[in-house]
Amino acid sequence: LLSVILITIILKLVSKKKLPIKYSLFWLLSASVVLLVGIFPNFIAKFTKIFGFETSSSLIACVIIGLLLLITLLLTIIISEQKRKILLLIQEVSLLKEKINK
C-alpha cells in the first residue's frame, strides 16, 4: 500500500511539473522495489540468506541506509552543480554591469 501511494504521489508531482522526470526515476525505482517486496515477501528472505544476514529486518535496514546514502550523494551532486551555475551567473552579471557602467 505504501509503495502504491508513493508511486501515485511521484506521478502527480511529475504531471504538475514539480518534480523533473530525471529525479523521479530513482524514486519510482525505489517504490517499485518496495512493491515487489510487499507482493513477494519470500523474495527478501532469499536475499537475507544470500547476503548473510540473520534476519530480514537487518537486511531491510541495511538497504534503507544504503538508499539514504545514495540519495545524499545524488543531492550533493545536484547542489554542487547548482553552485557552479550560480557562480557562473554571478560572473556574467558582473561583466554585464561593468559594460553598462562604462
Coordinates of C-alpha atoms in Angstrom, one line a residue:
L1 CA 0.0 0.0 0.0
L2 CA 2.9 2.4 0.9
S3 CA 4.6 1.9 -2.5
V4 CA 1.3 2.4 -4.4
I5 CA 0.8 5.7 -2.5
L6 CA 4.4 6.7 -3.2
I7 CA 4.1 5.9 -6.9
T8 CA 0.9 7.9 -7.1
I9 CA 2.4 10.9 -5.4
I10 CA 5.5 10.8 -7.6
L11 CA 3.4 10.6 -10.8
K12 CA 1.3 13.6 -9.6
L13 CA 4.4 15.6 -8.9
V14 CA 5.8 14.9 -12.3
S15 CA 2.5 15.7 -14.0
K16 CA 2.3 19.0 -12.2
K17 CA 6.0 19.7 -13.2
K18 CA 7.0 20.0 -9.6
L19 CA 9.5 17.1 -9.9
P20 CA 11.6 16.6 -13.0
I21 CA 11.5 13.2 -14.7
K22 CA 15.2 12.6 -14.2
Y23 CA 14.8 12.9 -10.4
S24 CA 11.6 10.9 -10.3
L25 CA 13.1 7.8 -11.9
F26 CA 15.1 7.0 -8.7
W27 CA 12.0 7.3 -6.5
L28 CA 9.9 5.3 -8.9
L29 CA 12.5 2.5 -8.9
S30 CA 12.7 2.6 -5.1
A31 CA 8.9 2.4 -4.8
S32 CA 8.8 -0.5 -7.3
V33 CA 11.3 -2.4 -5.2
V34 CA 9.1 -1.8 -2.1
L35 CA 6.1 -3.0 -4.1
L36 CA 7.9 -6.2 -5.2
V37 CA 8.9 -7.0 -1.6
G38 CA 5.3 -6.4 -0.5
I39 CA 3.9 -8.7 -3.1
F40 CA 6.6 -11.4 -2.7
P41 CA 7.7 -11.5 0.9
N42 CA 9.7 -14.7 0.5
F43 CA 11.9 -12.8 -2.0
I44 CA 13.5 -10.8 0.8
A45 CA 14.1 -14.0 2.8
K46 CA 16.2 -15.4 0.0
F47 CA 18.4 -12.3 -0.2
T48 CA 18.7 -12.4 3.6
K49 CA 20.4 -15.8 3.4
I50 CA 22.4 -14.9 0.3
F51 CA 23.9 -11.8 1.9
G52 CA 24.5 -13.5 5.2
F53 CA 22.1 -11.5 7.4
E54 CA 20.4 -13.3 10.3
T55 CA 17.1 -11.5 10.0
S56 CA 15.2 -9.9 7.2
S57 CA 14.8 -6.7 9.2
S58 CA 18.6 -6.3 9.3
L59 CA 18.8 -6.6 5.6
I60 CA 16.0 -4.1 5.1
A61 CA 17.7 -1.6 7.5
C62 CA 21.0 -2.0 5.6
V63 CA 19.2 -1.4 2.2
I64 CA 17.4 1.6 3.6
I65 CA 20.7 3.1 4.9
G66 CA 22.3 2.4 1.6
L67 CA 19.5 4.1 -0.3
L68 CA 19.6 7.1 2.0
L69 CA 23.4 7.4 1.4
L70 CA 22.8 7.2 -2.4
I71 CA 20.1 9.9 -2.2
T72 CA 22.5 12.1 -0.2
L73 CA 25.2 11.6 -2.8
L74 CA 22.8 12.4 -5.6
L75 CA 21.6 15.6 -3.8
T76 CA 25.2 16.6 -3.1
I77 CA 26.0 16.3 -6.8
I78 CA 22.9 18.4 -7.7
I79 CA 23.9 21.1 -5.1
S80 CA 27.5 21.2 -6.4
E81 CA 26.2 21.6 -10.0
Q82 CA 23.8 24.4 -8.9
K83 CA 26.6 26.2 -7.0
R84 CA 28.7 26.1 -10.1
K85 CA 25.9 27.5 -12.2
I86 CA 25.2 30.3 -9.7
L87 CA 28.9 31.3 -9.7
L88 CA 28.9 31.4 -13.4
L89 CA 25.7 33.5 -13.4
I90 CA 27.2 36.0 -10.9
Q91 CA 30.3 36.4 -13.1
E92 CA 28.2 37.0 -16.2
V93 CA 26.0 39.6 -14.4
S94 CA 29.1 41.3 -13.1
L95 CA 30.6 41.6 -16.6
L96 CA 27.3 42.9 -17.9
K97 CA 27.1 45.5 -15.1
E98 CA 30.7 46.6 -15.9
K99 CA 29.9 47.0 -19.6
I100 CA 26.8 49.1 -18.7
N101 CA 28.8 51.4 -16.3
K102 CA 31.5 52.2 -18.9

